[in-house]
Short mmCIF file of C-alpha atoms in Angstrom, two decimals:
data_model
loop_
_atom_site.label_atom_id
_atom_site.label_comp_id
_atom_site.label_asym_id
_atom_site.label_seq_id
_atom_site.Cartn_x
_atom_site.Cartn_y
_atom_site.Cartn_z
CA MET A 24 27.69 31.77 7.26
CA SER A 25 24.65 29.38 7.70
CA PRO A 26 21.39 30.94 8.94
CA LYS A 27 20.45 29.95 12.58
CA LEU A 28 17.26 29.49 14.18
CA ARG A 29 17.27 32.97 15.57
CA ASP A 30 17.82 34.38 12.03
CA VAL A 31 14.66 32.75 10.92
CA ALA A 32 12.72 33.88 13.90
CA GLU A 33 13.76 37.56 13.29
CA HIS A 34 12.93 37.17 9.64
CA ALA A 35 9.43 35.85 10.26
CA GLY A 36 8.81 38.13 13.19
CA VAL A 37 8.23 35.34 15.74
CA SER A 38 9.95 33.60 18.69
CA VAL A 39 12.77 31.21 18.36
CA ARG A 40 10.50 28.55 20.12
CA THR A 41 8.00 28.97 17.35
CA VAL A 42 10.43 28.35 14.77
CA SER A 43 11.60 25.25 16.54
CA ASN A 44 8.15 24.10 16.99
CA VAL A 45 7.60 24.35 13.22
CA VAL A 46 10.97 22.86 12.26
CA ASN A 47 10.14 19.65 14.62
CA GLY A 48 6.67 19.28 13.26
CA PHE A 49 4.84 20.29 16.49
CA ARG A 50 1.18 20.10 15.40
CA TYR A 51 -0.37 23.12 17.60
CA VAL A 52 0.99 26.02 15.38
CA ALA A 53 -1.43 28.37 13.60
CA PRO A 54 -1.52 27.71 9.83
CA ALA A 55 -0.69 31.28 9.10
CA THR A 56 2.16 31.15 11.35
CA ARG A 57 3.56 28.07 10.06
CA GLU A 58 3.35 29.46 6.49
CA ARG A 59 5.11 32.55 7.46
CA VAL A 60 7.91 30.60 9.29
CA GLN A 61 8.39 28.20 6.26
CA ALA A 62 8.66 31.10 3.94
CA SER A 63 11.43 32.36 5.88
CA ILE A 64 13.20 29.09 6.10
CA ASP A 65 13.01 28.71 2.48
CA SER A 66 14.03 32.24 1.84
CA LEU A 67 17.21 32.04 4.16
CA GLY A 68 18.02 28.52 3.19
CA TYR A 69 17.96 27.42 6.78
CA LEU A 70 18.84 23.89 7.31
CA PRO A 71 18.18 22.31 10.76
CA ASN A 72 20.82 20.61 12.64
CA LEU A 73 19.65 16.96 12.24
CA ALA A 74 22.43 15.52 14.44
CA ALA A 75 21.56 17.91 17.21
CA ARG A 76 18.01 17.03 17.05
CA THR A 77 18.70 13.38 16.96
CA LEU A 78 20.87 13.74 20.20
CA ARG A 79 18.36 15.93 21.83
CA ARG A 80 15.24 13.80 21.11
CA GLY A 81 16.54 10.55 20.79
CA ARG A 82 15.10 10.21 17.30
CA THR A 83 16.32 10.73 13.69
CA GLY A 84 13.08 11.77 12.13
CA LEU A 85 13.53 9.15 9.36
CA VAL A 86 11.06 6.34 8.61
CA ALA A 87 11.72 3.49 6.33
CA LEU A 88 9.04 2.38 3.90
CA VAL A 89 10.06 -1.10 2.68
CA ILE A 90 7.98 -2.34 -0.42
CA PRO A 91 8.46 -5.31 -2.69
CA GLU A 92 8.33 -3.23 -5.86
CA ILE A 93 8.92 0.38 -6.41
CA ASP A 94 7.80 0.37 -9.88
CA SER A 95 4.30 -1.31 -9.07
CA PRO A 96 1.65 1.30 -9.60
CA TYR A 97 -0.12 0.58 -6.38
CA PHE A 98 3.15 0.62 -4.12
CA ALA A 99 4.31 3.83 -6.04
CA GLU A 100 1.08 5.53 -5.17
CA LEU A 101 1.07 4.42 -1.73
CA ALA A 102 4.81 5.67 -1.15
CA ALA A 103 3.91 8.93 -2.57
CA ARG A 104 0.98 9.54 -0.14
CA THR A 105 3.17 8.17 2.65
CA VAL A 106 6.00 10.62 1.94
CA ARG A 107 3.61 13.47 1.80
CA ILE A 108 1.70 12.83 5.00
CA ALA A 109 5.07 11.98 6.71
CA GLY A 110 6.47 15.39 5.52
CA ALA A 111 3.41 17.28 6.99
CA ARG A 112 4.44 15.54 10.33
CA GLY A 113 8.03 16.62 10.17
CA LEU A 114 9.36 13.04 9.09
CA THR A 115 11.72 12.06 6.10
CA VAL A 116 10.72 8.68 4.31
CA LEU A 117 13.43 6.37 3.22
CA ILE A 118 12.16 4.00 0.59
CA ASP A 119 13.60 0.54 0.10
CA GLN A 120 12.84 -2.32 -2.19
CA THR A 121 13.05 -6.06 -1.52
CA ASP A 122 11.81 -7.50 -4.88
CA GLY A 123 9.95 -10.09 -2.46
CA ASP A 124 13.33 -11.64 -1.74
CA ALA A 125 13.17 -13.82 1.45
CA GLU A 126 16.51 -13.10 2.56
CA ARG A 127 16.38 -9.35 2.28
CA GLU A 128 13.12 -9.39 4.09
CA LYS A 129 14.62 -11.59 7.00
CA GLN A 130 17.55 -9.05 7.10
CA LEU A 131 15.13 -6.14 7.53
CA LEU A 132 12.92 -7.85 9.98
CA HIS A 133 15.78 -8.56 12.52
CA GLY A 134 17.26 -5.15 12.29
CA LYS A 135 20.20 -5.50 9.94
CA ARG A 136 19.02 -2.39 7.97
CA SER A 137 16.95 -0.31 10.24
CA GLN A 138 19.48 1.28 12.75
CA LEU A 139 19.17 4.76 11.50
CA VAL A 140 15.36 4.96 11.53
CA ASP A 141 12.64 5.58 14.05
CA GLY A 142 10.23 3.07 12.58
CA VAL A 143 9.79 0.76 9.57
CA LEU A 144 6.55 0.52 7.38
CA PHE A 145 7.06 -2.93 5.76
CA SER A 146 5.04 -4.94 3.16
CA PRO A 147 6.75 -8.37 2.99
CA TRP A 148 6.02 -10.93 0.56
CA ALA A 149 8.38 -13.72 1.39
CA VAL A 150 8.71 -14.09 5.16
CA ALA A 151 6.78 -16.76 7.07
CA PRO A 152 4.63 -16.20 9.93
CA ALA A 153 7.25 -17.83 12.27
CA GLU A 154 9.75 -15.15 11.19
CA LEU A 155 7.36 -12.22 11.95
CA ALA A 156 6.45 -13.88 15.40
CA ALA A 157 10.35 -14.38 16.01
CA ARG A 158 11.43 -10.69 15.24
CA THR A 159 14.08 -9.40 17.57
CA ASP A 160 14.66 -5.84 16.17
CA THR A 161 13.32 -3.31 18.74
CA VAL A 162 12.66 -0.61 16.06
CA PRO A 163 8.85 -0.05 15.86
CA LEU A 164 7.38 -2.00 12.92
CA VAL A 165 4.20 -1.77 11.15
CA LEU A 166 3.12 -4.38 8.47
CA LEU A 167 1.20 -3.20 5.43
CA GLY A 168 -1.14 -5.45 3.71
CA GLU A 169 -2.53 -8.75 4.68
CA HIS A 170 -0.49 -11.33 6.56
CA ASP A 171 -1.01 -14.40 8.56
CA GLY A 172 0.58 -14.92 11.99
CA THR A 173 0.73 -11.21 12.82
CA ALA A 174 -0.80 -11.09 16.31
CA GLY A 175 2.23 -9.75 17.86
CA VAL A 176 2.76 -7.02 15.31
CA ASN A 177 1.23 -3.66 14.44
CA HIS A 178 -0.71 -4.18 11.21
CA VAL A 179 -2.71 -1.86 8.73
CA ALA A 180 -4.61 -3.40 5.92
CA ILE A 181 -8.13 -3.44 4.27
CA ASP A 182 -10.72 -6.40 4.67
CA ASN A 183 -9.69 -8.19 1.58
CA VAL A 184 -12.24 -10.82 2.05
CA ALA A 185 -14.98 -8.39 2.15
CA ALA A 186 -13.60 -6.44 -0.73
CA ALA A 187 -13.17 -9.31 -3.02
CA ARG A 188 -16.73 -10.41 -1.93
CA GLU A 189 -18.09 -7.27 -2.97
CA ALA A 190 -16.34 -7.22 -6.22
CA THR A 191 -17.36 -10.71 -7.26
CA GLY A 192 -20.94 -9.80 -5.98
CA HIS A 193 -21.08 -6.87 -8.18
CA LEU A 194 -20.36 -9.05 -11.38
CA LEU A 195 -22.86 -11.69 -10.13
CA ALA A 196 -25.38 -8.90 -9.70
CA SER A 197 -25.03 -7.99 -13.28
CA GLY A 198 -26.27 -11.38 -14.36
CA ARG A 199 -22.93 -12.93 -15.02
CA ARG A 200 -22.56 -16.56 -14.12
CA ARG A 201 -19.23 -17.77 -15.39
CA VAL A 202 -16.88 -15.71 -13.21
CA ALA A 203 -13.36 -16.39 -13.23
CA ALA A 204 -10.68 -15.33 -10.71
CA VAL A 205 -7.13 -14.26 -11.79
CA GLY A 206 -4.38 -13.81 -9.27
CA ILE A 207 -4.17 -16.98 -7.14
CA GLN A 208 -0.58 -17.33 -5.75
CA PRO A 209 -0.46 -20.71 -3.98
CA GLU A 210 3.49 -20.57 -3.37
CA SER A 211 3.20 -17.14 -1.72
CA LEU A 212 3.34 -16.54 1.97
CA ASN A 213 1.61 -13.34 1.51
CA ALA A 214 -1.87 -13.93 2.61
CA THR A 215 -3.64 -11.20 0.33
CA ALA A 216 -4.21 -13.47 -2.59
CA ARG A 217 -5.68 -16.29 -0.37
CA GLN A 218 -8.04 -13.94 1.31
CA ARG A 219 -9.15 -12.34 -1.99
CA LEU A 220 -9.80 -16.00 -3.20
CA ALA A 221 -11.89 -16.54 0.01
CA GLY A 222 -14.10 -13.54 -0.79
CA TYR A 223 -14.66 -14.66 -4.34
CA ARG A 224 -15.58 -18.10 -3.26
CA ALA A 225 -17.80 -16.53 -0.68
CA ALA A 226 -19.65 -14.52 -3.33
CA LEU A 227 -20.25 -17.51 -5.51
CA ALA A 228 -21.58 -19.55 -2.69
CA GLY A 229 -24.01 -16.76 -1.64
CA SER A 230 -25.24 -16.88 -5.09
CA GLY A 231 -25.66 -20.78 -5.14
CA LEU A 232 -22.81 -21.23 -7.41
CA PRO A 233 -20.01 -23.71 -6.97
CA ALA A 234 -16.33 -22.94 -7.07
CA ASP A 235 -14.77 -24.08 -10.65
CA PRO A 236 -11.08 -25.05 -10.42
CA GLU A 237 -11.03 -24.23 -14.25
CA LEU A 238 -11.94 -20.70 -13.59
CA GLU A 239 -9.29 -19.98 -10.84
CA VAL A 240 -6.25 -19.09 -12.43
CA PRO A 241 -2.89 -19.00 -10.80
CA VAL A 242 -0.08 -16.34 -11.60
CA PRO A 243 3.50 -16.20 -10.94
CA ARG A 244 3.60 -12.41 -10.60
CA LEU A 245 0.84 -9.63 -10.41
CA HIS A 246 1.95 -7.83 -13.49
CA ARG A 247 0.02 -6.96 -16.67
CA ALA A 248 1.84 -9.81 -18.82
CA ASP A 249 0.59 -12.38 -16.21
CA GLY A 250 -2.98 -10.77 -16.49
CA HIS A 251 -2.70 -11.16 -20.27
CA ARG A 252 -1.66 -14.59 -20.35
CA ALA A 253 -4.06 -15.78 -17.63
CA MET A 254 -6.78 -14.10 -19.83
CA LEU A 255 -5.77 -15.89 -23.16
CA ARG A 256 -5.95 -19.21 -21.29
CA LEU A 257 -9.46 -18.39 -20.02
CA LEU A 258 -10.43 -17.46 -23.48
CA ASP A 259 -9.38 -20.82 -24.80
CA LEU A 260 -11.72 -22.74 -22.59
CA PRO A 261 -14.60 -24.58 -24.36
CA GLN A 262 -16.79 -22.40 -22.09
CA PRO A 263 -14.84 -19.00 -21.66
CA PRO A 264 -16.04 -16.98 -18.56
CA ASP A 265 -18.32 -13.95 -18.94
CA ALA A 266 -16.67 -12.01 -16.13
CA VAL A 267 -13.17 -11.92 -14.51
CA PHE A 268 -12.23 -10.78 -11.14
CA CYS A 269 -8.54 -9.82 -11.16
CA PHE A 270 -6.80 -9.62 -7.81
CA THR A 271 -4.90 -6.49 -9.03
CA ASP A 272 -5.38 -3.77 -11.60
CA GLU A 273 -2.22 -4.55 -13.21
CA LEU A 274 -3.55 -8.11 -13.90
CA ALA A 275 -6.91 -6.57 -15.06
CA LEU A 276 -5.13 -4.03 -17.51
CA GLY A 277 -3.38 -7.19 -18.90
CA ALA A 278 -6.49 -9.23 -19.24
CA LEU A 279 -8.22 -6.18 -20.87
CA ARG A 280 -5.65 -6.00 -23.55
CA ALA A 281 -6.00 -9.75 -24.20
CA ALA A 282 -9.69 -9.32 -24.68
CA ALA A 283 -9.16 -6.59 -27.18
CA ASP A 284 -6.51 -8.96 -28.94
CA ARG A 285 -8.99 -11.46 -29.37
CA GLY A 286 -11.80 -9.25 -30.41
CA VAL A 287 -13.78 -9.70 -27.09
CA ALA A 288 -16.12 -6.84 -26.31
CA VAL A 289 -15.86 -5.58 -22.84
CA PRO A 290 -18.16 -5.34 -20.86
CA ASP A 291 -20.81 -6.64 -23.42
CA SER A 292 -19.44 -10.15 -23.62
CA LEU A 293 -16.92 -10.03 -20.75
CA ALA A 294 -17.04 -7.70 -17.57
CA LEU A 295 -13.77 -7.14 -15.79
CA VAL A 296 -13.02 -5.91 -12.15
CA GLY A 297 -9.68 -5.15 -10.74
CA PHE A 298 -8.33 -4.24 -7.54
CA ASP A 299 -6.12 -1.13 -6.31
CA ASP A 300 -7.65 1.84 -7.96
CA ILE A 301 -4.27 2.67 -9.71
CA GLU A 302 -4.35 5.58 -12.03
CA ASP A 303 -3.69 3.66 -15.33
CA GLY A 304 -7.14 2.13 -14.66
CA ARG A 305 -9.01 5.25 -14.97
CA TYR A 306 -7.59 5.92 -18.50
CA SER A 307 -7.94 2.67 -20.00
CA VAL A 308 -10.57 1.82 -22.60
CA PRO A 309 -13.09 1.18 -21.16
CA SER A 310 -12.03 2.64 -17.88
CA LEU A 311 -11.45 -0.07 -15.13
CA THR A 312 -14.01 -1.05 -12.32
CA THR A 313 -11.89 -1.63 -9.30
CA VAL A 314 -11.75 -1.93 -5.61
CA ALA A 315 -10.24 1.35 -4.20
CA PRO A 316 -8.21 0.87 -0.81
CA ASP A 317 -8.10 4.39 0.88
CA LYS A 318 -4.49 4.82 0.46
CA ASP A 319 -4.22 8.08 2.22
CA ARG A 320 -5.78 6.40 5.36
CA ILE A 321 -3.59 3.52 5.10
CA ALA A 322 -0.56 5.79 5.23
CA GLU A 323 -2.07 7.80 8.01
CA LEU A 324 -2.87 4.88 10.16
CA ALA A 325 0.36 3.20 9.68
CA LEU A 326 2.31 6.40 10.54
CA ASP A 327 0.16 6.85 13.66
CA ARG A 328 1.28 3.46 14.79
CA LEU A 329 5.08 4.25 14.32
CA THR A 330 4.85 7.88 15.76
CA ARG A 331 3.12 6.86 18.99
CA ARG A 332 6.00 4.17 19.33
CA ALA A 333 3.21 1.62 19.89
CA GLY A 334 5.49 -1.20 19.74
CA ALA A 335 6.88 -0.26 23.18
CA ALA A 336 3.81 1.69 24.64
CA GLU A 337 0.81 -0.26 23.74
CA PRO A 338 -0.17 -3.95 22.71
CA PRO A 339 0.30 -4.17 18.82
CA ARG A 340 -3.02 -3.82 17.02
CA SER A 341 -4.36 -4.99 13.57
CA ILE A 342 -6.24 -1.99 12.21
CA VAL A 343 -8.84 -2.19 9.26
CA ALA A 344 -8.55 0.66 6.56
CA PRO A 345 -11.51 1.60 4.55
CA HIS A 346 -12.11 0.58 0.84
CA ARG A 347 -14.83 1.08 -1.65
CA LEU A 348 -15.90 -0.44 -4.90
CA VAL A 349 -15.59 2.13 -7.90
CA VAL A 350 -17.84 1.00 -10.87
CA ARG A 351 -16.43 2.31 -14.18
CA GLY A 352 -16.64 1.18 -17.78
CA THR A 353 -15.49 -2.61 -17.76
CA SER A 354 -18.45 -3.91 -15.81
#
């Protein structure tokens, strides 16, 4: 026979109500009590009756995290933090991948894949601002990352313009004057690349330097191979750059490899700054200078908006999460 709630209570020496509070993620339980109850749950193999909880609370305890690429290091790290923080709140995270496909993103936006969850954390790449504004699904939604036309939607992101300006300014402060930008995506509906380009240009202007179209390199994707090709293109210029700001760490790692392939010394002849602070960048040679979004805080803020059911209770908000520049060996 499967253990019941009262069996866990007797095993842990607490009331049934206390066990229920732990199972349902109630925050105001003493840590020692929570630990004792959890040990009893694990020892007895107790499994909550999810169907009953759903009927009683009107919620499933499930949250969807929808991202473009599960194998992207940034999104993988963000997903891991979201799962951990959600678990501490008694929530289970279902992860889905859209590949940046417009049709899949539209289906999710209008509720065709969200019937079983209490809320959706969504990082779209391909839906237009008009689609976001015309959303019909009533399941609470929080957008992750920078997007245009999101005044009516809860939204958590860092200040990409300020972060890009800081990263480019760091390169300029070290005496570099031909600073390139790798990661422009003119065809993308995601505003992140546009905002990072704006920050890059603002830093140049602040140092009295004009933007040079030759040094602004578009890429089809944001992967290592794209950064490698972009860096080779820059190194083939009659006047190659002496520094590069890459819009993601993956691009920067590809650029670092291209520099090594061409025998260009980093950071002596070429300085590099990436964006995202993925783990790989800490172990590259040299280790990668990068903009570090606070991924834990992004996950916390996004989950806060969902669990408060802000879509129904409060006006939607755009929340700015913190970031910092981490200076390492490539600059």
